[in-house]
XYZ file of C-alpha atoms in Angstrom:
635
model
C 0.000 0.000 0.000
C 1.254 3.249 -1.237
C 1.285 6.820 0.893
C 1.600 9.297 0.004
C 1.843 13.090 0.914
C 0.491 16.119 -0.587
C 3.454 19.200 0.477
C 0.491 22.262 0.198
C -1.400 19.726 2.942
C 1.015 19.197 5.828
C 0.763 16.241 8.020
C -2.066 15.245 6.476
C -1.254 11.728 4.719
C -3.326 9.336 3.047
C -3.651 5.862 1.064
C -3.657 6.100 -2.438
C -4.986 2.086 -2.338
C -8.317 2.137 -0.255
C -9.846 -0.248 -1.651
C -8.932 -3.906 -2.291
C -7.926 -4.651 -5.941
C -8.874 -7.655 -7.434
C -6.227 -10.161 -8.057
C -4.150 -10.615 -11.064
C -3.152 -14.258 -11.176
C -7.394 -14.646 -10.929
C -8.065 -12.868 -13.375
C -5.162 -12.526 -16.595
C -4.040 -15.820 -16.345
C -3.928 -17.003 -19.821
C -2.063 -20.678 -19.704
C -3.728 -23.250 -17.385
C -2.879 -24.117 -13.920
C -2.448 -27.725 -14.215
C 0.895 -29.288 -15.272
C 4.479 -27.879 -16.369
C 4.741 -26.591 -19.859
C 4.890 -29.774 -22.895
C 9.304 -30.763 -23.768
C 9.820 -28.643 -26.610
C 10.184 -31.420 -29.536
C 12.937 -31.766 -32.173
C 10.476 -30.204 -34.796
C 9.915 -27.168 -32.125
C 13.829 -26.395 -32.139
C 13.957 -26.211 -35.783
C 11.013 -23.590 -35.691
C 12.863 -21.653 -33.154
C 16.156 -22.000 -34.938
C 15.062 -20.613 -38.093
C 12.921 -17.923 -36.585
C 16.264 -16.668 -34.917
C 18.027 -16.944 -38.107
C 15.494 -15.151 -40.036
C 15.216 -12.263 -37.182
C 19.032 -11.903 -37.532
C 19.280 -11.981 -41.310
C 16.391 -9.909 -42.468
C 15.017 -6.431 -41.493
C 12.253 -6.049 -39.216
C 9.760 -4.687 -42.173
C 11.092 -8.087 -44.502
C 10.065 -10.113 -41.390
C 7.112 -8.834 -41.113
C 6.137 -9.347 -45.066
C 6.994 -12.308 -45.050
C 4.997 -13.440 -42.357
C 1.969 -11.982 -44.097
C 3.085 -14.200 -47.007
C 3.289 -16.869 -45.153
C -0.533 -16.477 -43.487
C -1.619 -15.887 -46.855
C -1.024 -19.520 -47.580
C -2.348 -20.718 -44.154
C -5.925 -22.514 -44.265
C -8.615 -20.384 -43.073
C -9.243 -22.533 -39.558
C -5.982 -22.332 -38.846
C -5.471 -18.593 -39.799
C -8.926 -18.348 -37.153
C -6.529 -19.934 -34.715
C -2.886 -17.788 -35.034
C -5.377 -14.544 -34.793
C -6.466 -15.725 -31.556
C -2.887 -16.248 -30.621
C -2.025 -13.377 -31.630
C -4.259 -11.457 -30.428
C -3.360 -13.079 -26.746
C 0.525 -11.574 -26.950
C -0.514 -8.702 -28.314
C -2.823 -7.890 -25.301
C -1.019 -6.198 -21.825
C -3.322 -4.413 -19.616
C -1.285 -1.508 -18.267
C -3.312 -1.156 -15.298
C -2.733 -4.721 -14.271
C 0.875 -4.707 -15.004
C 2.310 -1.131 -13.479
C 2.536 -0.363 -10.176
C -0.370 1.562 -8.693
C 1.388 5.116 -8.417
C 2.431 5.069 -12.389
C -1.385 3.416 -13.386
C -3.208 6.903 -11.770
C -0.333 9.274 -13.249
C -1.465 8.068 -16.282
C -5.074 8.491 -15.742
C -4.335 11.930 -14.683
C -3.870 12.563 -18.733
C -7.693 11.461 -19.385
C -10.501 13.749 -19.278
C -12.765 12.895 -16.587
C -15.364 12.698 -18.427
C -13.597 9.831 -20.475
C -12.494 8.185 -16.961
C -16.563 8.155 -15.441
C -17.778 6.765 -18.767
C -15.574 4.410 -20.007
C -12.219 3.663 -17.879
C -14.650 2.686 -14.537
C -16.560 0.256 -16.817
C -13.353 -1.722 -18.462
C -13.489 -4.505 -15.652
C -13.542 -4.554 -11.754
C -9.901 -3.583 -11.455
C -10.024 -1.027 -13.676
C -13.284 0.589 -11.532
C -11.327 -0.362 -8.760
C -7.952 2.046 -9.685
C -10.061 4.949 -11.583
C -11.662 5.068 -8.077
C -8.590 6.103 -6.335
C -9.632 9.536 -4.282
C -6.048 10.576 -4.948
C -6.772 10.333 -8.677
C -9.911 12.457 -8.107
C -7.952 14.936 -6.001
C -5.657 15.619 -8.619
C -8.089 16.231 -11.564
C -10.057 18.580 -9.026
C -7.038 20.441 -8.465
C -5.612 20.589 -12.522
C -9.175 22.427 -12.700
C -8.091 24.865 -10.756
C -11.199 24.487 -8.604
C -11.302 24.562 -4.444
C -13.504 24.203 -2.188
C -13.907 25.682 1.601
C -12.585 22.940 3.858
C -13.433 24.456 7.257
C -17.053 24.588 6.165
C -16.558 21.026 5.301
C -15.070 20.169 8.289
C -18.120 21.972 10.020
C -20.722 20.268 8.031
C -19.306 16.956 8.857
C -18.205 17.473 12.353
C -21.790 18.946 13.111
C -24.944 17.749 12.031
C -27.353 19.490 9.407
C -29.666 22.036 11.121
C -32.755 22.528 8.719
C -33.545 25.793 7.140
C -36.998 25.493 8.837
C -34.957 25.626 12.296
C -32.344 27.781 11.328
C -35.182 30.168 10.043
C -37.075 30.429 13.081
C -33.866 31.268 14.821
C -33.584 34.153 13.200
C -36.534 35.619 12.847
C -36.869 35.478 16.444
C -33.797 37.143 16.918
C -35.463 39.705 14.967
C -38.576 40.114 16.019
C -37.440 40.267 20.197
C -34.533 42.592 19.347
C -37.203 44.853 17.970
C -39.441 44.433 20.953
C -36.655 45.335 23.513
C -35.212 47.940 21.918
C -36.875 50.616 23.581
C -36.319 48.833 26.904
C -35.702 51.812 28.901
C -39.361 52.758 28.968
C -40.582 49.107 29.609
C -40.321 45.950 31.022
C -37.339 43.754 31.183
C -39.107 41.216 33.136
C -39.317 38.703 30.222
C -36.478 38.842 28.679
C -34.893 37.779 32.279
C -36.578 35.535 32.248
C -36.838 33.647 28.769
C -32.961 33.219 29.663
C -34.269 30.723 31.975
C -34.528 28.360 29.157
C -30.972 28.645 28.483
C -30.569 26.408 31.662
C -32.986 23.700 30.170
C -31.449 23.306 27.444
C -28.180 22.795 28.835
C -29.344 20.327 30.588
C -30.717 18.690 27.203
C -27.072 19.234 25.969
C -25.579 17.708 28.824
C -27.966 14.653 28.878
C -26.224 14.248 25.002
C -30.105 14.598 23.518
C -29.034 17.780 21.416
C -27.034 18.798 18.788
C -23.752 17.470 19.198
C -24.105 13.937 19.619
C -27.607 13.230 17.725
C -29.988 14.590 15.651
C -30.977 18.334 16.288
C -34.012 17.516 18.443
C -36.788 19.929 17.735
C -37.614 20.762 21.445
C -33.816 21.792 21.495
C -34.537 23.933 18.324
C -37.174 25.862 19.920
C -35.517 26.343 23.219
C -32.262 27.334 21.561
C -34.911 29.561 19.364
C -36.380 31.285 22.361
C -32.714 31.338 23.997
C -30.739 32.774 21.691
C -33.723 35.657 20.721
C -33.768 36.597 24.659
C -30.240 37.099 24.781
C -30.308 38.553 21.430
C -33.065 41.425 23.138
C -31.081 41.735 26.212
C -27.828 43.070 24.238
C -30.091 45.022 22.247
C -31.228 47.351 25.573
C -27.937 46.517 27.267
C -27.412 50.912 26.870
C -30.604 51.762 27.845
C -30.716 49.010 30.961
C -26.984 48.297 31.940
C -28.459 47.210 35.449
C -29.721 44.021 33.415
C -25.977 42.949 33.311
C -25.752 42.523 37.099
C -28.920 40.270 36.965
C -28.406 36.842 38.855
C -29.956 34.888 35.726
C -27.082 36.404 33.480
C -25.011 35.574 35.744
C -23.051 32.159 36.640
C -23.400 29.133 33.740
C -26.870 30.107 32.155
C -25.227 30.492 28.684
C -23.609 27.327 29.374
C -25.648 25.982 26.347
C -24.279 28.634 24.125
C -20.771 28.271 24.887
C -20.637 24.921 24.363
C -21.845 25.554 20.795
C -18.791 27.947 20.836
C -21.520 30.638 20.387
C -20.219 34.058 22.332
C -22.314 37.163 22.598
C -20.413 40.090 23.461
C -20.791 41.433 26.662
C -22.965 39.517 28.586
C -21.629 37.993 31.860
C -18.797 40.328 31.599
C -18.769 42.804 34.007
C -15.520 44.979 32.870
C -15.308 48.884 32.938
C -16.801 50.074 29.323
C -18.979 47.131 29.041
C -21.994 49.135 28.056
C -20.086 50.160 24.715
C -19.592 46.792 23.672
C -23.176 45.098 24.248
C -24.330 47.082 21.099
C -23.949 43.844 19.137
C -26.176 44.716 15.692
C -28.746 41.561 14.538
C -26.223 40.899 11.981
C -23.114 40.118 14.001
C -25.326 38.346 16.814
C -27.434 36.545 14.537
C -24.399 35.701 12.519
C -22.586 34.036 15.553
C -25.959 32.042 15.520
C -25.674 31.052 12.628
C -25.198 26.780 12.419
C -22.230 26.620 9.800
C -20.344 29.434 11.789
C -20.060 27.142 15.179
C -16.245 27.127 16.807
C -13.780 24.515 15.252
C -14.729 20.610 16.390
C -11.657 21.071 18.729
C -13.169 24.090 21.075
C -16.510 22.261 20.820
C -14.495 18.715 22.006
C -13.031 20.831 24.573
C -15.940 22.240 25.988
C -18.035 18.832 26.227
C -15.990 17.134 28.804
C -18.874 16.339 30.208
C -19.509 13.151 28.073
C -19.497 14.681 24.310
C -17.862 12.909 21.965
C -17.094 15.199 18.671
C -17.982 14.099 15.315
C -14.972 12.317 13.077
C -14.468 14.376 9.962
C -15.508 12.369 7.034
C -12.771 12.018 4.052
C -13.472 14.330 1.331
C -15.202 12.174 -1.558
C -13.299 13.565 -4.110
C -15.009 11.954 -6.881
C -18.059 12.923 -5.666
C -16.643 16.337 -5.215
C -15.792 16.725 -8.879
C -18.747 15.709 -10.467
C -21.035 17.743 -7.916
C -18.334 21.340 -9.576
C -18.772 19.377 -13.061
C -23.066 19.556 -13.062
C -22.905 22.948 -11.175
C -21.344 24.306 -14.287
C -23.357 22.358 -16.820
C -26.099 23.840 -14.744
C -24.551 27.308 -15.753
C -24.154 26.434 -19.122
C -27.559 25.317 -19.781
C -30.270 27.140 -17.380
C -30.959 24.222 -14.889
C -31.821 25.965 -11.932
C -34.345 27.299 -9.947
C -35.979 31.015 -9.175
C -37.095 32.031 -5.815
C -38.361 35.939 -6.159
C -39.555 38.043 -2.974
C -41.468 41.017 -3.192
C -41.588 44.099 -2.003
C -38.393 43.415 -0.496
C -38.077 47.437 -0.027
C -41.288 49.405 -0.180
C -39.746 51.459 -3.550
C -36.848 50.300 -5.981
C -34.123 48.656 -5.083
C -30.711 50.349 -6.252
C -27.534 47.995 -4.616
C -27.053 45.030 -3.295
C -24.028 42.477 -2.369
C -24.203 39.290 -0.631
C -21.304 36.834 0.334
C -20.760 33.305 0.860
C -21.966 33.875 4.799
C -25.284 34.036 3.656
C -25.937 37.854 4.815
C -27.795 40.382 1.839
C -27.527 43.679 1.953
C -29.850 45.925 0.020
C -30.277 49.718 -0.712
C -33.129 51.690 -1.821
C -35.226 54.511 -3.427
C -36.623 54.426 0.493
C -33.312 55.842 1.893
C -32.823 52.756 3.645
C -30.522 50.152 4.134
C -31.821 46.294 5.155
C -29.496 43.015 6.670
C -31.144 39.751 5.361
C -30.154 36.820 5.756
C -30.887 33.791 2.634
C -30.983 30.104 3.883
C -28.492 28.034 2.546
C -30.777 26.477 -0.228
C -31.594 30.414 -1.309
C -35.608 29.256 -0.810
C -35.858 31.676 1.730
C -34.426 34.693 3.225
C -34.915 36.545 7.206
C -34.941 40.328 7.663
C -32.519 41.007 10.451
C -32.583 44.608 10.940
C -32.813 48.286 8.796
C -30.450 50.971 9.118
C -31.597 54.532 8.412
C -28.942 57.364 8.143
C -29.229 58.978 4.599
C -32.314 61.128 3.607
C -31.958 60.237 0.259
C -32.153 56.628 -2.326
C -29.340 54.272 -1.342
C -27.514 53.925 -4.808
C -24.208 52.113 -3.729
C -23.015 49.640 -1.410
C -20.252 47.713 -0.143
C -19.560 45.564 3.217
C -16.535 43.940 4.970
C -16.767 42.234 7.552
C -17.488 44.954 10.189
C -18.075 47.915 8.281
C -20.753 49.211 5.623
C -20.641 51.898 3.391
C -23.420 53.052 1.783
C -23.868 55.935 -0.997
C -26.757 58.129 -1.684
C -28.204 60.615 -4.005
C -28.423 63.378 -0.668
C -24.703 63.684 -1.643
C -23.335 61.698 1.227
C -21.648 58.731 2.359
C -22.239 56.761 5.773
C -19.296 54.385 6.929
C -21.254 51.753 9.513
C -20.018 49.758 12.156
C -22.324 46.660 12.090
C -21.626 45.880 15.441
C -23.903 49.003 17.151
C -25.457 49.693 13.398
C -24.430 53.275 14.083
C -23.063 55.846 11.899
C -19.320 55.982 12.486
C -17.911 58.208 9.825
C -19.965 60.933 7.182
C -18.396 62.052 4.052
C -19.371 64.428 1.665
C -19.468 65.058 -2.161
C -21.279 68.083 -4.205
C -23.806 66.001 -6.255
C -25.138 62.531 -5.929
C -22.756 59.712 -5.284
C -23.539 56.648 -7.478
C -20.902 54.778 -6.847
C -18.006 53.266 -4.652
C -15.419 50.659 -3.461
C -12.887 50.417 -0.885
C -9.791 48.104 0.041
C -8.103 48.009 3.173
C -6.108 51.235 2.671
C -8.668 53.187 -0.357
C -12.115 54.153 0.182
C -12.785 55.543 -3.462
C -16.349 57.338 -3.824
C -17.550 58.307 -7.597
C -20.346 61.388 -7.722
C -22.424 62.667 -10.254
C -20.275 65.576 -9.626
C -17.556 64.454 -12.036
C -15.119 64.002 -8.993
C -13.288 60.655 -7.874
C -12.871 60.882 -3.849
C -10.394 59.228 -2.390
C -9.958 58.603 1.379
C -7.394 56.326 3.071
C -9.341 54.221 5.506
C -6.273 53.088 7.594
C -5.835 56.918 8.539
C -10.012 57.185 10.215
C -10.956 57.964 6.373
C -9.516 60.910 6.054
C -9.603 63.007 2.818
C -6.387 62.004 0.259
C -7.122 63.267 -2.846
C -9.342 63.937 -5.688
C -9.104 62.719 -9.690
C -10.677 64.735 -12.270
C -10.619 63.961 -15.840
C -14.428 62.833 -16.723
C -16.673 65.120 -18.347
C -19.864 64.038 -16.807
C -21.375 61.535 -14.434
C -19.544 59.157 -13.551
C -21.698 55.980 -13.319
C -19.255 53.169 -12.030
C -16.249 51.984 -10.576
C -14.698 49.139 -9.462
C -11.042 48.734 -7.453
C -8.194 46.334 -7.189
C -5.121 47.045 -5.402
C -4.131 50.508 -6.172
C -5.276 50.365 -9.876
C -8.668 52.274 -10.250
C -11.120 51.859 -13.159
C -14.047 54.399 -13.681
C -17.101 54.571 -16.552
C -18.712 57.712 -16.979
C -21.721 59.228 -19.123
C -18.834 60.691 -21.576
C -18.089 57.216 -22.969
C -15.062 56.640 -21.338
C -13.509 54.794 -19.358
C -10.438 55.386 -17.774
C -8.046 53.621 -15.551
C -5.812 55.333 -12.385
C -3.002 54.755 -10.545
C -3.748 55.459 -7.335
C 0.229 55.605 -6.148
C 0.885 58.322 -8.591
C -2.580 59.841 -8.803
C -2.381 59.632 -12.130
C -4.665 58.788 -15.659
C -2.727 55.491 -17.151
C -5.243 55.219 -19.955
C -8.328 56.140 -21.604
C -10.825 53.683 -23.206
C -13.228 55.280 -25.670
C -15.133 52.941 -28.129
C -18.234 52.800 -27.175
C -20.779 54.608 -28.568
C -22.904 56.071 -25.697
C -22.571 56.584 -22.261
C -20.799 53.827 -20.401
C -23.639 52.780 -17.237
C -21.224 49.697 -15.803
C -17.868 48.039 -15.154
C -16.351 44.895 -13.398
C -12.512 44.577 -13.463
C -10.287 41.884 -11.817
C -6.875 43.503 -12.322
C -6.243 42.040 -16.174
C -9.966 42.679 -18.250
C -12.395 45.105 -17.863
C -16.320 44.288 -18.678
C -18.532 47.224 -19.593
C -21.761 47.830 -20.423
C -23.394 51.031 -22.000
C -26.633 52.655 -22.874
C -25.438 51.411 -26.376
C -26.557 48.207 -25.925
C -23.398 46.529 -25.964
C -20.858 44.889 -23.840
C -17.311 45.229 -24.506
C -14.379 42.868 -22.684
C -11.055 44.877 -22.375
C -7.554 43.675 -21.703
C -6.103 46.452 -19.023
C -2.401 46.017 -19.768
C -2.735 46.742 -23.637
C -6.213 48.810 -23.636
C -7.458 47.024 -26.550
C -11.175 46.072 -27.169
C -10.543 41.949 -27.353
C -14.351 40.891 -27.764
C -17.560 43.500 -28.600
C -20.686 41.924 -27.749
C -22.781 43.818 -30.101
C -26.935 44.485 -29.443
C -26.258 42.147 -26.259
C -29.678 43.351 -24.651
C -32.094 45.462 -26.476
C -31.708 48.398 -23.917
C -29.442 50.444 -21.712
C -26.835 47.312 -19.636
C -27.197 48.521 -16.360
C -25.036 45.548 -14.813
C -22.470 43.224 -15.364
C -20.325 41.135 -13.514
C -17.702 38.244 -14.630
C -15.789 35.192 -13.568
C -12.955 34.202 -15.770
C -12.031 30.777 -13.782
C -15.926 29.750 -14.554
C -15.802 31.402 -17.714
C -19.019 32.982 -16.883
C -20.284 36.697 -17.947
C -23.155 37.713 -16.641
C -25.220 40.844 -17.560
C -29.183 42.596 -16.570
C -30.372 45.387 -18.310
C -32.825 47.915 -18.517
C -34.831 45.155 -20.782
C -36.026 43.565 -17.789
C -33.848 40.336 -18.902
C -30.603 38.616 -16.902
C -28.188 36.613 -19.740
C -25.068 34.751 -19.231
C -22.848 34.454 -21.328
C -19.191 32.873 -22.084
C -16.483 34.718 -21.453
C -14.141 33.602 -23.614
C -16.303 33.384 -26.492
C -18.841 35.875 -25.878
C -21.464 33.324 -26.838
C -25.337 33.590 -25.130
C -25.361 30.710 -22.658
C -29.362 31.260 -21.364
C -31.407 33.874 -21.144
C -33.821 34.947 -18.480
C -36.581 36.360 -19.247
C -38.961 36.730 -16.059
C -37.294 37.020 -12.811
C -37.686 40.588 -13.101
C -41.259 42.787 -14.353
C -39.466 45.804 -14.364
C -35.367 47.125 -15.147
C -32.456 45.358 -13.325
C -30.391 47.581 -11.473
C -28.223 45.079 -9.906
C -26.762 41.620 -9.876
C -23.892 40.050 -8.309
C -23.315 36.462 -8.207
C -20.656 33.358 -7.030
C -20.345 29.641 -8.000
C -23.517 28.441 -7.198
C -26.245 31.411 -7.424
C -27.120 34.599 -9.254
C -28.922 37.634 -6.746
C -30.778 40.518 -8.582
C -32.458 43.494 -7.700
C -34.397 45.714 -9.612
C -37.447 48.634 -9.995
C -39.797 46.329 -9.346
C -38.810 46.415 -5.257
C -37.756 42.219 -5.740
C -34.841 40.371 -4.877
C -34.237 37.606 -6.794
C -32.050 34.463 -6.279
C -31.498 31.971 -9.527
C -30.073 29.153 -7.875
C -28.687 26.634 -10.194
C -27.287 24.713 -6.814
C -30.493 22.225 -7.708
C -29.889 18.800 -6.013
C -26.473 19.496 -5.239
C -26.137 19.156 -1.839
C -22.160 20.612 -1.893
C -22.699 23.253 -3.982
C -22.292 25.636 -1.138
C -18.767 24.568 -0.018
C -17.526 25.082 -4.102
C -15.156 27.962 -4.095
């Protein structure tokens, strides 16, 4: 048995044989197991003789014509027979006959495809080899895919909470942070004492009923439900009540339950000087820390159920499974299988921005001047409001969130920097006109305004003012950012890229016909779109125009956003219609036609899900993650 270890993996090792191979002598044995071979006769050494002689006389080619010749003159039973022969020494199964390690570096030259349809149906061995999860690790790899293994690890270690569940969780959380947050003028009786429940259901955990050793019971659901949204409203009037802190039920091991699911809320129990400050925890953070695929590592959780908890073993990575779940994902891309989920009224007028992330968490601006948190389940079929944050007094046009921080654009000329963890207003900047667009890094905070100007402020210096760029003659409608190299598209059909280091124009792309409305850049193409109708690809070290997707909607492309590892493109426009598209050939993949009744303002999208916003006041999710149960974890 071979193993062997990958260097990018350290000390983790594994067998390249895990499975028994069938035997070789059972199975390509061609002479018969009974005696010792015949005594060559005198008439057998004069074949041999002369077919020595010939071989060191003639040519190889004259051999070979003249045994043609010869079979030529051969009867035709006999000439049935020397085929069969033949055909015996001519046979040598490669698989059979190589070591193990050489066999699947050969495979590794096959298209999978080839390997799932044909080399695992040759015979049991061969199944047996093309099996290997090393062979499947390396073809996952040459794809250049990944996948995130501590969400793996997670979902193995910790058993499947269902959306239902998870659901209820958080709209709990919701609903009593809302009822407690003007706790100052009220009652904090029940919130005290809903913690209460937090001691039942440690002792559920403890009696190994609950979530780490079974099945998620649904009594422990509901308690952890009715828990979590107490503690939730009692760091929601933590400000207005910090008496509450000193209160015996908060006290002592009552969050026991929640610590053992390596679930901290900030604040609570902890009585140190400026605690009041830090129990402003927003609905997104909390509700985050809530959240089931977020839990602490199996090793804290291990740690922490001493009391008879035995952690989960991490299942091996099924790498073959693995592959062909990435494979059908983007076969799914390619041709439309998927599924819509639409929910209205989402804001209560158009919907402007948006951005979501692998954690699940939406964020969406609007014509309403607000801002909303959502969170989508993980199979996109549904998706909890978790709070709405209020600071501009006019539409939210542009968005973008870290972590910890949101900042938000709006036509009143401003923009908010958030701290989600108090959803306050940290930081207020200001431009002349309307800003409709923006993007930051950890040291730029780059703001685009209908004012002509570029802003730029350094956010590791408490975002203060830098400099300005000016060079557009109009609006300009988009940027995007990455590094210190600065694209923007503006109403003067242009679009120009910066150095931020030198503050300086680098170059000037001007081929389209109309007023460029969009951009995505990932540091070597630009894709734009324009109220032209087209959609232009860009390389950004030469400037040239490689691909012009002409007429690509039949209005103004309000949208776009690429993936060049996925090959993907994918564009909305004022048509009401969402396409994708290749990317390296520019070819129309699908085209949808009713997600949206009105224009699409916004899309953004990763490997397993497009999210859309538009006039309409709708979010949107086309999942094409349909019966893949992985799809999730696909990076």
């Amino acid at each position: 048995m071979a193993v062997l270890s990958d260097p990018s993996d350290e000390g983790y090792c594994f067998s390249m044989q895990t499975t028994p191979l069938p035997s070789r002598a059972a199975k390509h044995a061609i002479t018969p197991a009974s005696s010792a071979p015949p005594t060559m006769t005198h008439k057998d050494h004069a074949i041999d003789s002369l077919a020595r002689a010939l071989e060191q006389s003639l040519a190889p080619q004259a051999c070979a014509h003249l045994a043609l010749e010869l079979l030529a003159h051969v009867p035709v039973e006999m000439l049935r027979h020397a085929v069969q022969e033949l055909n015996q020494r001519l046979r040598w199964d490669f698989i059979d006959k190589l070591p193990l390690e050489i066999s699947l570096r050969i495979l590794q030259f096959l298209p999978a495809t080839d390997i799932a349809s044909n080399v695992l149906l040759v015979s049991k061995r061969w199944h047996a080899v093309a099996s290997q999860p090393y062979l499947w690790r390396q073809l996952y790899r040459a794809q250049g895919w990944r996948f995130d293994r501590q969400r793996w690890e997670l979902y193995c270690s910790f058993p499947r909470i269902a959306d239902a569940s998870q659901s209820l969780l958080l709209r709990s959380v919701s609903q009593m942070a809302d009822a407690f947050s003007s706790a100052s003028s009220g009652t904090l009786a029940p919130a005290v004492a809903s913690l209460s429940k937090l001691q039942s259901l440690e002792r559920e955990f403890c009696a190994g009923n609950a979530l780490l050793d079974g099945g998620a019971s649904q009594s422990a659901m509901d308690s952890l439900a009715t828990a979590t949204a107490a503690a939730m409203s009692l760091n929601a009037a933590a400000r207005a009540s910090p008496r509450l802190l000193h209160h015996s039920h908060v006290q002592g091991d009552s969050l026991g339950a929640l610590r053992l699911l390596g679930i901290r809320l900030p604040g609570i129990g902890d009585r140190s000087p400026g605690l009041s400050n830090r129990m402003c925890g927003s609905p997104q953070r909390l509700a985050q820390q809530l959240c089931p695929l977020q839990l602490a590592p199996a090793q804290s959780r291990q740690k922490a159920s001493s009391a008879g908890h035995r952690a989960r073993r991490i299942q091996a990575v099924d790498w073959q499974d693995m592959y062909l779940q990435h494979h059908c994902l983007l076969e799914n891309w390619r041709k439309g299988r998927c599924r819509v989920d639409r929910w209205e009224a989402a804001h209560s007028e158009s919907i402007y921005s948006l951005q979501f992330g692998r954690d699940n968490w939406l964020y969406t601006g609007s014509r309403d001047n607000s801002v909303r948190i959502w969170h989508m389940s993980e199979t996109g079929s549904q998706i909890t409001p978790l709070a709405t944050l209020q600071g501009h007094t006019g539409s939210v046009l542009t968005l973008q969130a870290d972590e910890s921080t949101l900042i938000t654009g709006s036509s009143d000329a401003t923009v908010c920097v958030w701290d989600l963890d108090s959803c306050t207003v940290r930081h207020r900047l200001q431009h002349d006109d309307a800003v409709l667009s923006l993007r930051f890094t950890d040291r730029w905070l780059v703001t685009a305004s209908k004012d002509r100007m570029l802003h730029v402020w350094r956010r590791d210096q408490d975002y203060a003012h830098a400099f300005d760029l000016a060079g557009h003659a109009v609006a300009i409608n988009a940027i995007s950012l990455h590094g210190d190299v600065l694209v923007s598209a503006s109403g003067d059909r242009t679009i120009k890229l910066w150095n931020l280091t030198t503050r300086t124009c680098v170059q000037t792309l001007d081929e389209h016909t109309r007023g460029v409305a969009t951009l995505d850049f990932d540091g070597m193409y630009i894709v734009s779109g324009s109220s032209d109708r087209s959609i232009r690809i860009w390389n950004a070290r030469s400037g040239k125009c490689e691909r012009t997707i002409a007429n690509a909607h039949s209005d103004l492309v309000r949208t776009v956003m690429f993936d060049r590892s996925m090959d993907v493109l994918v564009s909305g426009s004022y048509d009401e219609t969402i396409k994708v598209w290749s990317f390296s050939t520019g070819c129309l993949l699908y085209k949808f036609r009713n997600v949206h009744t009105s224009r699409v303002f916004k899309l953004m999208f990763d490997r397993s899900r497009i999210v859309s916003c538009s006039h309409d006041r709708s979010v949107a999710v086309i999942d094409f993650a349909v019966n893949l149960p992985h799809a999730r974890l696909l990076l």
